[in-house]
Structure formats: structure tokens, C-alpha cells
Amino acid sequence: MSFLLEPDREYLTSKGITFEELEWDGKKAVVLKERPLPANRFDAKAADVLILLPSGYPDVGPDMFYLLPWVKLLQPNRFPNAADQPLDFGGQRWQRWSRHNTEWRSGIDGMRTMIKRVEHALENAA
Amino acid sequence: MSEEHKTGDSKKGPFHIVVDHKPHKWDEPFITGLQIKKLAGVDSAAYDAWQDVPGPEDVLLADDTKVDLRKPETERFFTGKKTTTEG
């Protein structure tokens, strides 16, 4: 099963990002496997990143992202802001990072810009 | 025949670049992050620009960073708004 379009697949492959396309309970998603987390910020060095794809993707952008394992900040020892709620998907309980940006450019934005949002949110977690 | 010539590893203009999946022709040997954003038509204060280079990391381009287009594999760029709101 593959529902990502070629530009997304080409980008992920060219960056050496291992990914899995999933469909669960009628919802499509991409899991970016073992993504490195910012050094010395969290109680894990890497995590899988779940991105739910809305039905209109890539004309419509994803909202939020989810991590597994759940991660906490090292200092202070707690979950980051707005990242302490679960999402059950694919038989697993993911850590929801409630991060929003409704600006999305159809035909331009895709996995590469969504990944930049994820990375920026992780780098600036407080 | 392509207008873009190669001499050894160094290319000569005009340079054919791709910004946000769209082709552009650029006459100068250098292009800055700010010029990339202008070609993309994005708000330069709100958006970032990256160079898509071989390897795991894209290169984040500051507004005044100059990319030498004469070098190989320098022609692919993209912009994006990376900020999100919590809650």
C-alpha cells in the first residue's frame, strides 16, 4: 500500500528517512522511523514520528504529530507543553504533540515542510 | 542544447534552479536565501529557505547566505513555514 505521492517518497528516500505508510480505522498516516531527537533535551535519543494525513493530503496539510516512545524533557523532568495526551493508532498509544499551523500551500508543501515543523517544535519544546 | 554549461565541476550561467518544485533561470553565479524566498513569493520574515542537497540534512539558508550555483548539485531549493502554535 502506498498513498504518498512521488515528491514525498523521493524526498524521504533521498534523506535516508525510513518510513512506513499505515491505514488504521479508515485513517491514513506516515510513520517516520527512529528519528533523532535534539541532543540533551529529552529522555530518549530517538523516536518514531506519526503524521496523520487528512483525506485531502497533499492539498490539505497535516495537523499535529505524535511520538513513540513518549518523551519527557530532561529539565524540568516533565512532558513538554501540550504534549501529554494519548492517541491510539495502529494498535499503539502515541504521545500527541498538539502543534498547529493552518498555513499550507497546495502543490508546494509536503513531507519536507511538515518535517521542518516537527523538528522546529522538538527543538523549541518547553 | 542546454544554456547551462559545465567546465570540469564548475557550471556557467544562466543557471537552472528549482524552487518549491518550480523551475527558474538565474543569471548570477550566486543566490542568497532572501532571493530564494523572493522567487518563491513568500513572506521573508515568516518563511525559511533550505537547499536540498544530497545527504540526510537540508541546508538552512539565512537571508544573507550565498549559494555558489557553479558548484555541482546546488540547484534545488525549497521554502517553508516551520513555526507552529502549541495547544
mmCIF file of N, CA, C and O in Angstrom, chain A residues 16-105:
data_model
loop_
_atom_site.group_PDB
_atom_site.id
_atom_site.type_symbol
_atom_site.label_atom_id
_atom_site.label_comp_id
_atom_site.label_asym_id
_atom_site.label_seq_id
_atom_site.Cartn_x
_atom_site.Cartn_y
_atom_site.Cartn_z
ATOM 1 N N GLY A 16 17.302 9.511 3.385
ATOM 2 C CA GLY A 16 17.603 8.318 4.166
ATOM 3 C C GLY A 16 16.639 8.106 5.317
ATOM 4 O O GLY A 16 16.988 7.456 6.309
ATOM 5 N N ILE A 17 15.445 8.659 5.203
ATOM 6 C CA ILE A 17 14.449 8.529 6.263
ATOM 7 C C ILE A 17 13.626 7.267 6.007
ATOM 8 O O ILE A 17 12.969 7.144 4.969
ATOM 9 N N THR A 18 13.688 6.339 6.945
ATOM 10 C CA THR A 18 12.879 5.135 6.838
ATOM 11 C C THR A 18 11.450 5.482 7.232
ATOM 12 O O THR A 18 11.223 6.133 8.260
ATOM 13 N N PHE A 19 10.496 5.081 6.407
ATOM 14 C CA PHE A 19 9.119 5.442 6.711
ATOM 15 C C PHE A 19 8.186 4.276 6.389
ATOM 16 O O PHE A 19 8.529 3.372 5.622
ATOM 17 N N GLU A 20 7.036 4.345 7.016
ATOM 18 C CA GLU A 20 6.018 3.311 6.825
ATOM 19 C C GLU A 20 4.679 4.010 6.619
ATOM 20 O O GLU A 20 4.355 4.958 7.342
ATOM 21 N N GLU A 21 3.939 3.564 5.624
ATOM 22 C CA GLU A 21 2.609 4.109 5.388
ATOM 23 C C GLU A 21 1.588 3.167 6.020
ATOM 24 O O GLU A 21 1.629 1.959 5.775
ATOM 25 N N LEU A 22 0.707 3.732 6.829
ATOM 26 C CA LEU A 22 -0.246 2.932 7.580
ATOM 27 C C LEU A 22 -1.669 3.402 7.311
ATOM 28 O O LEU A 22 -1.898 4.585 7.044
ATOM 29 N N GLU A 23 -2.592 2.474 7.395
ATOM 30 C CA GLU A 23 -4.006 2.830 7.367
ATOM 31 C C GLU A 23 -4.651 2.120 8.540
ATOM 32 O O GLU A 23 -4.473 0.908 8.715
ATOM 33 N N TRP A 24 -5.350 2.889 9.374
ATOM 34 C CA TRP A 24 -5.910 2.337 10.603
ATOM 35 C C TRP A 24 -7.258 3.002 10.855
ATOM 36 O O TRP A 24 -7.339 4.224 10.907
ATOM 37 N N ASP A 25 -8.277 2.170 10.957
ATOM 38 C CA ASP A 25 -9.615 2.689 11.246
ATOM 39 C C ASP A 25 -10.017 3.758 10.222
ATOM 40 O O ASP A 25 -10.606 4.791 10.568
ATOM 41 N N GLY A 26 -9.638 3.545 8.957
ATOM 42 C CA GLY A 26 -10.015 4.466 7.889
ATOM 43 C C GLY A 26 -9.152 5.700 7.770
ATOM 44 O O GLY A 26 -9.404 6.553 6.913
ATOM 45 N N LYS A 27 -8.125 5.812 8.633
ATOM 46 C CA LYS A 27 -7.250 6.988 8.584
ATOM 47 C C LYS A 27 -5.877 6.586 8.054
ATOM 48 O O LYS A 27 -5.335 5.549 8.434
ATOM 49 N N LYS A 28 -5.338 7.447 7.199
ATOM 50 C CA LYS A 28 -4.012 7.201 6.642
ATOM 51 C C LYS A 28 -2.962 7.984 7.415
ATOM 52 O O LYS A 28 -3.229 9.078 7.914
ATOM 53 N N ALA A 29 -1.792 7.396 7.461
ATOM 54 C CA ALA A 29 -0.721 8.033 8.224
ATOM 55 C C ALA A 29 0.632 7.583 7.699
ATOM 56 O O ALA A 29 0.748 6.572 7.011
ATOM 57 N N VAL A 30 1.628 8.369 8.056
ATOM 58 C CA VAL A 30 3.015 8.009 7.766
ATOM 59 C C VAL A 30 3.766 7.968 9.089
ATOM 60 O O VAL A 30 3.593 8.863 9.933
ATOM 61 N N VAL A 31 4.563 6.958 9.271
ATOM 62 C CA VAL A 31 5.430 6.872 10.441
ATOM 63 C C VAL A 31 6.868 7.030 9.975
ATOM 64 O O VAL A 31 7.336 6.271 9.119
ATOM 65 N N LEU A 32 7.531 8.032 10.493
ATOM 66 C CA LEU A 32 8.957 8.236 10.239
ATOM 67 C C LEU A 32 9.702 7.509 11.340
ATOM 68 O O LEU A 32 9.520 7.807 12.525
ATOM 69 N N LYS A 33 10.515 6.562 10.960
ATOM 70 C CA LYS A 33 11.074 5.647 11.936
ATOM 71 C C LYS A 33 12.374 6.171 12.544
ATOM 72 O O LYS A 33 13.246 6.684 11.843
ATOM 73 N N GLU A 34 12.468 6.012 13.862
ATOM 74 C CA GLU A 34 13.720 6.249 14.599
ATOM 75 C C GLU A 34 14.337 7.604 14.264
ATOM 76 O O GLU A 34 15.535 7.682 13.942
ATOM 77 N N ARG A 35 13.525 8.643 14.352
ATOM 78 C CA ARG A 35 14.046 9.968 14.043
ATOM 79 C C ARG A 35 14.848 10.490 15.238
ATOM 80 O O ARG A 35 14.390 10.438 16.395
ATOM 81 N N PRO A 36 16.035 11.025 14.995
ATOM 82 C CA PRO A 36 16.829 11.534 16.112
ATOM 83 C C PRO A 36 16.160 12.746 16.751
ATOM 84 O O PRO A 36 15.599 13.596 16.067
ATOM 85 N N LEU A 37 16.228 12.822 18.075
ATOM 86 C CA LEU A 37 15.691 13.963 18.815
ATOM 87 C C LEU A 37 16.836 14.908 19.159
ATOM 88 O O LEU A 37 18.002 14.503 19.205
ATOM 89 N N PRO A 38 16.530 16.183 19.392
ATOM 90 C CA PRO A 38 17.592 17.131 19.756
ATOM 91 C C PRO A 38 18.401 16.618 20.952
ATOM 92 O O PRO A 38 17.823 16.120 21.927
ATOM 93 N N ALA A 39 19.698 16.754 20.871
ATOM 94 C CA ALA A 39 20.588 16.189 21.888
ATOM 95 C C ALA A 39 20.374 16.851 23.243
ATOM 96 O O ALA A 39 20.180 18.064 23.349
ATOM 97 N N ASN A 40 20.399 16.040 24.291
ATOM 98 C CA ASN A 40 20.354 16.501 25.690
ATOM 99 C C ASN A 40 19.096 17.274 26.051
ATOM 100 O O ASN A 40 19.118 18.103 26.961
ATOM 101 N N ARG A 41 18.014 17.020 25.351
ATOM 102 C CA ARG A 41 16.763 17.709 25.660
ATOM 103 C C ARG A 41 15.721 16.762 26.241
ATOM 104 O O ARG A 41 14.885 17.173 27.039
ATOM 105 N N PHE A 42 15.754 15.529 25.788
ATOM 106 C CA PHE A 42 14.689 14.591 26.139
ATOM 107 C C PHE A 42 15.274 13.326 26.769
ATOM 108 O O PHE A 42 16.482 13.078 26.679
ATOM 109 N N ASP A 43 14.375 12.526 27.355
ATOM 110 C CA ASP A 43 14.822 11.285 27.976
ATOM 111 C C ASP A 43 14.884 10.134 26.979
ATOM 112 O O ASP A 43 14.851 8.967 27.358
ATOM 113 N N ALA A 44 14.923 10.462 25.711
ATOM 114 C CA ALA A 44 15.153 9.471 24.655
ATOM 115 C C ALA A 44 15.978 10.155 23.565
ATOM 116 O O ALA A 44 15.936 11.378 23.418
ATOM 117 N N LYS A 45 16.715 9.348 22.850
ATOM 118 C CA LYS A 45 17.566 9.920 21.791
ATOM 119 C C LYS A 45 16.889 9.918 20.430
ATOM 120 O O LYS A 45 17.287 10.658 19.534
ATOM 121 N N ALA A 46 15.875 9.057 20.292
ATOM 122 C CA ALA A 46 15.189 8.948 19.011
ATOM 123 C C ALA A 46 13.764 8.483 19.262
ATOM 124 O O ALA A 46 13.457 7.911 20.322
ATOM 125 N N ALA A 47 12.906 8.754 18.306
ATOM 126 C CA ALA A 47 11.509 8.324 18.436
ATOM 127 C C ALA A 47 10.912 8.170 17.047
ATOM 128 O O ALA A 47 11.366 8.793 16.080
ATOM 129 N N ASP A 48 9.894 7.334 16.969
ATOM 130 C CA ASP A 48 9.093 7.277 15.751
ATOM 131 C C ASP A 48 8.134 8.465 15.748
ATOM 132 O O ASP A 48 7.605 8.848 16.799
ATOM 133 N N VAL A 49 7.928 9.037 14.576
ATOM 134 C CA VAL A 49 7.039 10.195 14.436
ATOM 135 C C VAL A 49 5.853 9.783 13.568
ATOM 136 O O VAL A 49 6.032 9.361 12.418
ATOM 137 N N LEU A 50 4.666 9.909 14.127
ATOM 138 C CA LEU A 50 3.436 9.597 13.400
ATOM 139 C C LEU A 50 2.823 10.896 12.882
ATOM 140 O O LEU A 50 2.637 11.848 13.646
ATOM 141 N N ILE A 51 2.536 10.925 11.595
ATOM 142 C CA ILE A 51 1.871 12.072 10.972
ATOM 143 C C ILE A 51 0.595 11.563 10.317
ATOM 144 O O ILE A 51 0.656 10.738 9.393
ATOM 145 N N LEU A 52 -0.547 12.020 10.817
ATOM 146 C CA LEU A 52 -1.830 11.633 10.225
ATOM 147 C C LEU A 52 -2.081 12.471 8.984
ATOM 148 O O LEU A 52 -1.912 13.703 9.012
ATOM 149 N N LEU A 53 -2.495 11.816 7.917
ATOM 150 C CA LEU A 53 -2.721 12.516 6.657
ATOM 151 C C LEU A 53 -4.217 12.761 6.468
ATOM 152 O O LEU A 53 -5.001 11.800 6.404
ATOM 153 N N PRO A 54 -4.635 14.009 6.382
ATOM 154 C CA PRO A 54 -6.052 14.279 6.141
ATOM 155 C C PRO A 54 -6.454 13.756 4.770
ATOM 156 O O PRO A 54 -5.607 13.546 3.888
ATOM 157 N N SER A 55 -7.744 13.570 4.552
ATOM 158 C CA SER A 55 -8.188 12.938 3.305
ATOM 159 C C SER A 55 -7.786 13.749 2.079
ATOM 160 O O SER A 55 -7.603 13.198 1.003
ATOM 161 N N GLY A 56 -7.623 15.047 2.224
ATOM 162 C CA GLY A 56 -7.247 15.868 1.078
ATOM 163 C C GLY A 56 -5.757 16.033 0.877
ATOM 164 O O GLY A 56 -5.327 16.772 -0.019
ATOM 165 N N TYR A 57 -4.941 15.350 1.697
ATOM 166 C CA TYR A 57 -3.487 15.489 1.558
ATOM 167 C C TYR A 57 -3.040 15.032 0.169
ATOM 168 O O TYR A 57 -3.538 14.015 -0.309
ATOM 169 N N PRO A 58 -2.127 15.732 -0.529
ATOM 170 C CA PRO A 58 -1.286 16.839 -0.038
ATOM 171 C C PRO A 58 -1.839 18.238 -0.308
ATOM 172 O O PRO A 58 -1.119 19.208 -0.090
ATOM 173 N N ASP A 59 -3.089 18.314 -0.753
ATOM 174 C CA ASP A 59 -3.661 19.648 -0.931
ATOM 175 C C ASP A 59 -4.027 20.267 0.415
ATOM 176 O O ASP A 59 -4.155 21.487 0.530
ATOM 177 N N VAL A 60 -4.241 19.420 1.401
ATOM 178 C CA VAL A 60 -4.561 19.859 2.760
ATOM 179 C C VAL A 60 -3.450 19.368 3.675
ATOM 180 O O VAL A 60 -2.981 18.235 3.524
ATOM 181 N N GLY A 61 -3.020 20.202 4.604
ATOM 182 C CA GLY A 61 -1.877 19.855 5.426
ATOM 183 C C GLY A 61 -2.229 19.036 6.653
ATOM 184 O O GLY A 61 -3.347 19.129 7.171
ATOM 185 N N PRO A 62 -1.275 18.262 7.162
ATOM 186 C CA PRO A 62 -1.474 17.545 8.423
ATOM 187 C C PRO A 62 -1.536 18.534 9.588
ATOM 188 O O PRO A 62 -1.061 19.664 9.493
ATOM 189 N N ASP A 63 -2.113 18.060 10.688
ATOM 190 C CA ASP A 63 -2.170 18.864 11.902
ATOM 191 C C ASP A 63 -1.595 18.028 13.030
ATOM 192 O O ASP A 63 -1.985 16.891 13.198
ATOM 193 N N MET A 64 -0.681 18.600 13.772
ATOM 194 C CA MET A 64 -0.067 17.931 14.922
ATOM 195 C C MET A 64 0.815 16.746 14.472
ATOM 196 O O MET A 64 0.851 16.404 13.298
ATOM 197 N N PHE A 65 1.475 16.151 15.475
ATOM 198 C CA PHE A 65 2.243 14.933 15.223
ATOM 199 C C PHE A 65 2.290 14.148 16.528
ATOM 200 O O PHE A 65 1.891 14.648 17.596
ATOM 201 N N TYR A 66 2.808 12.955 16.458
ATOM 202 C CA TYR A 66 2.740 12.034 17.593
ATOM 203 C C TYR A 66 4.062 11.262 17.688
ATOM 204 O O TYR A 66 4.653 10.919 16.665
ATOM 205 N N LEU A 67 4.490 11.013 18.918
ATOM 206 C CA LEU A 67 5.764 10.313 19.116
ATOM 207 C C LEU A 67 5.562 8.996 19.850
ATOM 208 O O LEU A 67 4.648 8.846 20.660
ATOM 209 N N LEU A 68 6.452 8.095 19.574
ATOM 210 C CA LEU A 68 6.560 6.834 20.302
ATOM 211 C C LEU A 68 8.025 6.443 20.322
ATOM 212 O O LEU A 68 8.621 6.324 19.245
ATOM 213 N N PRO A 69 8.657 6.247 21.447
ATOM 214 C CA PRO A 69 8.072 6.297 22.775
ATOM 215 C C PRO A 69 7.686 7.716 23.189
ATOM 216 O O PRO A 69 8.133 8.680 22.566
ATOM 217 N N TRP A 70 6.871 7.794 24.248
ATOM 218 C CA TRP A 70 6.594 9.086 24.851
ATOM 219 C C TRP A 70 7.903 9.644 25.411
ATOM 220 O O TRP A 70 8.728 8.892 25.950
ATOM 221 N N VAL A 71 8.065 10.935 25.271
ATOM 222 C CA VAL A 71 9.305 11.532 25.774
ATOM 223 C C VAL A 71 8.974 12.665 26.750
ATOM 224 O O VAL A 71 7.940 13.325 26.643
ATOM 225 N N LYS A 72 9.897 12.848 27.699
ATOM 226 C CA LYS A 72 9.824 13.972 28.636
ATOM 227 C C LYS A 72 11.052 14.858 28.451
ATOM 228 O O LYS A 72 12.105 14.388 27.994
ATOM 229 N N LEU A 73 10.897 16.105 28.840
ATOM 230 C CA LEU A 73 12.056 16.978 28.911
ATOM 231 C C LEU A 73 12.960 16.492 30.037
ATOM 232 O O LEU A 73 12.475 15.988 31.056
ATOM 233 N N LEU A 74 14.257 16.681 29.878
ATOM 234 C CA LEU A 74 15.179 16.336 30.963
ATOM 235 C C LEU A 74 15.135 17.387 32.070
ATOM 236 O O LEU A 74 15.196 17.065 33.257
ATOM 237 N N GLN A 75 15.042 18.658 31.668
ATOM 238 C CA GLN A 75 14.992 19.761 32.633
ATOM 239 C C GLN A 75 13.902 20.736 32.240
ATOM 240 O O GLN A 75 14.050 21.414 31.209
ATOM 241 N N PRO A 76 12.843 20.879 32.999
ATOM 242 C CA PRO A 76 12.479 20.035 34.141
ATOM 243 C C PRO A 76 11.959 18.687 33.669
ATOM 244 O O PRO A 76 11.598 18.537 32.509
ATOM 245 N N ASN A 77 11.918 17.748 34.586
ATOM 246 C CA ASN A 77 11.523 16.392 34.244
ATOM 247 C C ASN A 77 9.999 16.306 34.127
ATOM 248 O O ASN A 77 9.306 15.959 35.088
ATOM 249 N N ARG A 78 9.496 16.634 32.951
ATOM 250 C CA ARG A 78 8.040 16.594 32.717
ATOM 251 C C ARG A 78 7.785 16.531 31.213
ATOM 252 O O ARG A 78 8.699 16.739 30.409
ATOM 253 N N PHE A 79 6.515 16.271 30.897
ATOM 254 C CA PHE A 79 6.145 16.309 29.489
ATOM 255 C C PHE A 79 6.204 17.759 28.991
ATOM 256 O O PHE A 79 5.882 18.686 29.738
ATOM 257 N N PRO A 80 6.568 17.965 27.748
ATOM 258 C CA PRO A 80 6.527 19.323 27.201
ATOM 259 C C PRO A 80 5.098 19.860 27.189
ATOM 260 O O PRO A 80 4.129 19.107 27.295
ATOM 261 N N ASN A 81 4.982 21.151 27.059
ATOM 262 C CA ASN A 81 3.670 21.773 26.985
ATOM 263 C C ASN A 81 2.838 21.136 25.878
ATOM 264 O O ASN A 81 3.334 20.908 24.773
ATOM 265 N N ALA A 82 1.576 20.895 26.200
ATOM 266 C CA ALA A 82 0.618 20.386 25.214
ATOM 267 C C ALA A 82 1.132 19.125 24.518
ATOM 268 O O ALA A 82 0.986 18.961 23.302
ATOM 269 N N ALA A 83 1.766 18.270 25.298
ATOM 270 C CA ALA A 83 2.267 17.001 24.740
ATOM 271 C C ALA A 83 2.091 15.882 25.753
ATOM 272 O O ALA A 83 2.984 15.059 25.946
ATOM 273 N N ASP A 84 0.935 15.862 26.414
ATOM 274 C CA ASP A 84 0.727 14.857 27.451
ATOM 275 C C ASP A 84 -0.572 14.064 27.251
ATOM 276 O O ASP A 84 -1.045 13.416 28.172
ATOM 277 N N GLN A 85 -1.096 14.120 26.025
ATOM 278 C CA GLN A 85 -2.343 13.394 25.770
ATOM 279 C C GLN A 85 -2.083 12.246 24.786
ATOM 280 O O GLN A 85 -1.199 12.356 23.925
ATOM 281 N N PRO A 86 -2.854 11.161 24.911
ATOM 282 C CA PRO A 86 -2.604 9.996 24.050
ATOM 283 C C PRO A 86 -3.442 9.994 22.780
ATOM 284 O O PRO A 86 -4.492 10.625 22.685
ATOM 285 N N LEU A 87 -2.931 9.265 21.817
ATOM 286 C CA LEU A 87 -3.714 8.918 20.626
ATOM 287 C C LEU A 87 -3.487 7.440 20.352
ATOM 288 O O LEU A 87 -2.343 7.002 20.246
ATOM 289 N N ASP A 88 -4.571 6.706 20.254
ATOM 290 C CA ASP A 88 -4.462 5.297 19.909
ATOM 291 C C ASP A 88 -4.517 5.158 18.394
ATOM 292 O O ASP A 88 -5.492 5.570 17.753
ATOM 293 N N PHE A 89 -3.456 4.612 17.847
ATOM 294 C CA PHE A 89 -3.394 4.439 16.386
ATOM 295 C C PHE A 89 -2.503 3.247 16.081
ATOM 296 O O PHE A 89 -1.397 3.126 16.622
ATOM 297 N N GLY A 90 -2.977 2.414 15.195
ATOM 298 C CA GLY A 90 -2.167 1.272 14.769
ATOM 299 C C GLY A 90 -1.872 0.288 15.883
ATOM 300 O O GLY A 90 -0.855 -0.401 15.845
ATOM 301 N N GLY A 91 -2.763 0.255 16.888
ATOM 302 C CA GLY A 91 -2.554 -0.673 17.984
ATOM 303 C C GLY A 91 -1.555 -0.181 19.012
ATOM 304 O O GLY A 91 -1.138 -0.950 19.891
ATOM 305 N N GLN A 92 -1.193 1.083 18.919
ATOM 306 C CA GLN A 92 -0.235 1.630 19.880
ATOM 307 C C GLN A 92 -0.753 2.958 20.433
ATOM 308 O O GLN A 92 -1.563 3.649 19.794
ATOM 309 N N ARG A 93 -0.274 3.326 21.605
ATOM 310 C CA ARG A 93 -0.698 4.576 22.240
ATOM 311 C C ARG A 93 0.411 5.618 22.067
ATOM 312 O O ARG A 93 1.478 5.526 22.671
ATOM 313 N N TRP A 94 0.137 6.598 21.224
ATOM 314 C CA TRP A 94 1.131 7.608 20.856
ATOM 315 C C TRP A 94 1.008 8.848 21.733
ATOM 316 O O TRP A 94 -0.065 9.163 22.246
ATOM 317 N N GLN A 95 2.114 9.564 21.861
ATOM 318 C CA GLN A 95 2.147 10.852 22.580
ATOM 319 C C GLN A 95 1.780 11.971 21.608
ATOM 320 O O GLN A 95 2.512 12.222 20.647
ATOM 321 N N ARG A 96 0.677 12.618 21.872
ATOM 322 C CA ARG A 96 0.233 13.683 20.970
ATOM 323 C C ARG A 96 0.957 14.993 21.278
ATOM 324 O O ARG A 96 0.958 15.459 22.406
ATOM 325 N N TRP A 97 1.564 15.538 20.262
ATOM 326 C CA TRP A 97 2.149 16.873 20.344
ATOM 327 C C TRP A 97 1.175 17.821 19.650
ATOM 328 O O TRP A 97 1.070 17.813 18.422
ATOM 329 N N SER A 98 0.465 18.588 20.463
ATOM 330 C CA SER A 98 -0.558 19.470 19.917
ATOM 331 C C SER A 98 0.107 20.741 19.396
ATOM 332 O O SER A 98 0.323 21.710 20.137
ATOM 333 N N ARG A 99 0.437 20.703 18.140
ATOM 334 C CA ARG A 99 1.130 21.834 17.487
ATOM 335 C C ARG A 99 0.410 22.117 16.167
ATOM 336 O O ARG A 99 0.170 21.189 15.388
ATOM 337 N N HIS A 100 0.094 23.379 15.955
ATOM 338 C CA HIS A 100 -0.772 23.725 14.824
ATOM 339 C C HIS A 100 -0.142 24.793 13.927
ATOM 340 O O HIS A 100 0.544 25.703 14.406
ATOM 341 N N ASN A 101 -0.401 24.647 12.665
ATOM 342 C CA ASN A 101 -0.099 25.689 11.691
ATOM 343 C C ASN A 101 -1.021 25.434 10.506
ATOM 344 O O ASN A 101 -0.845 24.460 9.769
ATOM 345 N N THR A 102 -2.011 26.287 10.353
ATOM 346 C CA THR A 102 -3.015 26.043 9.318
ATOM 347 C C THR A 102 -2.575 26.532 7.940
ATOM 348 O O THR A 102 -3.274 26.311 6.956
ATOM 349 N N GLU A 103 -1.426 27.212 7.892
ATOM 350 C CA GLU A 103 -0.951 27.685 6.582
ATOM 351 C C GLU A 103 -0.348 26.516 5.817
ATOM 352 O O GLU A 103 0.615 25.897 6.275
ATOM 353 N N TRP A 104 -0.886 26.233 4.678
ATOM 354 C CA TRP A 104 -0.428 25.091 3.879
ATOM 355 C C TRP A 104 -0.599 25.438 2.411
ATOM 356 O O TRP A 104 -1.679 25.865 1.995
ATOM 357 N N ARG A 105 0.440 25.269 1.629
ATOM 358 C CA ARG A 105 0.420 25.636 0.211
ATOM 359 C C ARG A 105 0.233 24.374 -0.643
ATOM 360 O O ARG A 105 1.143 23.576 -0.772
#
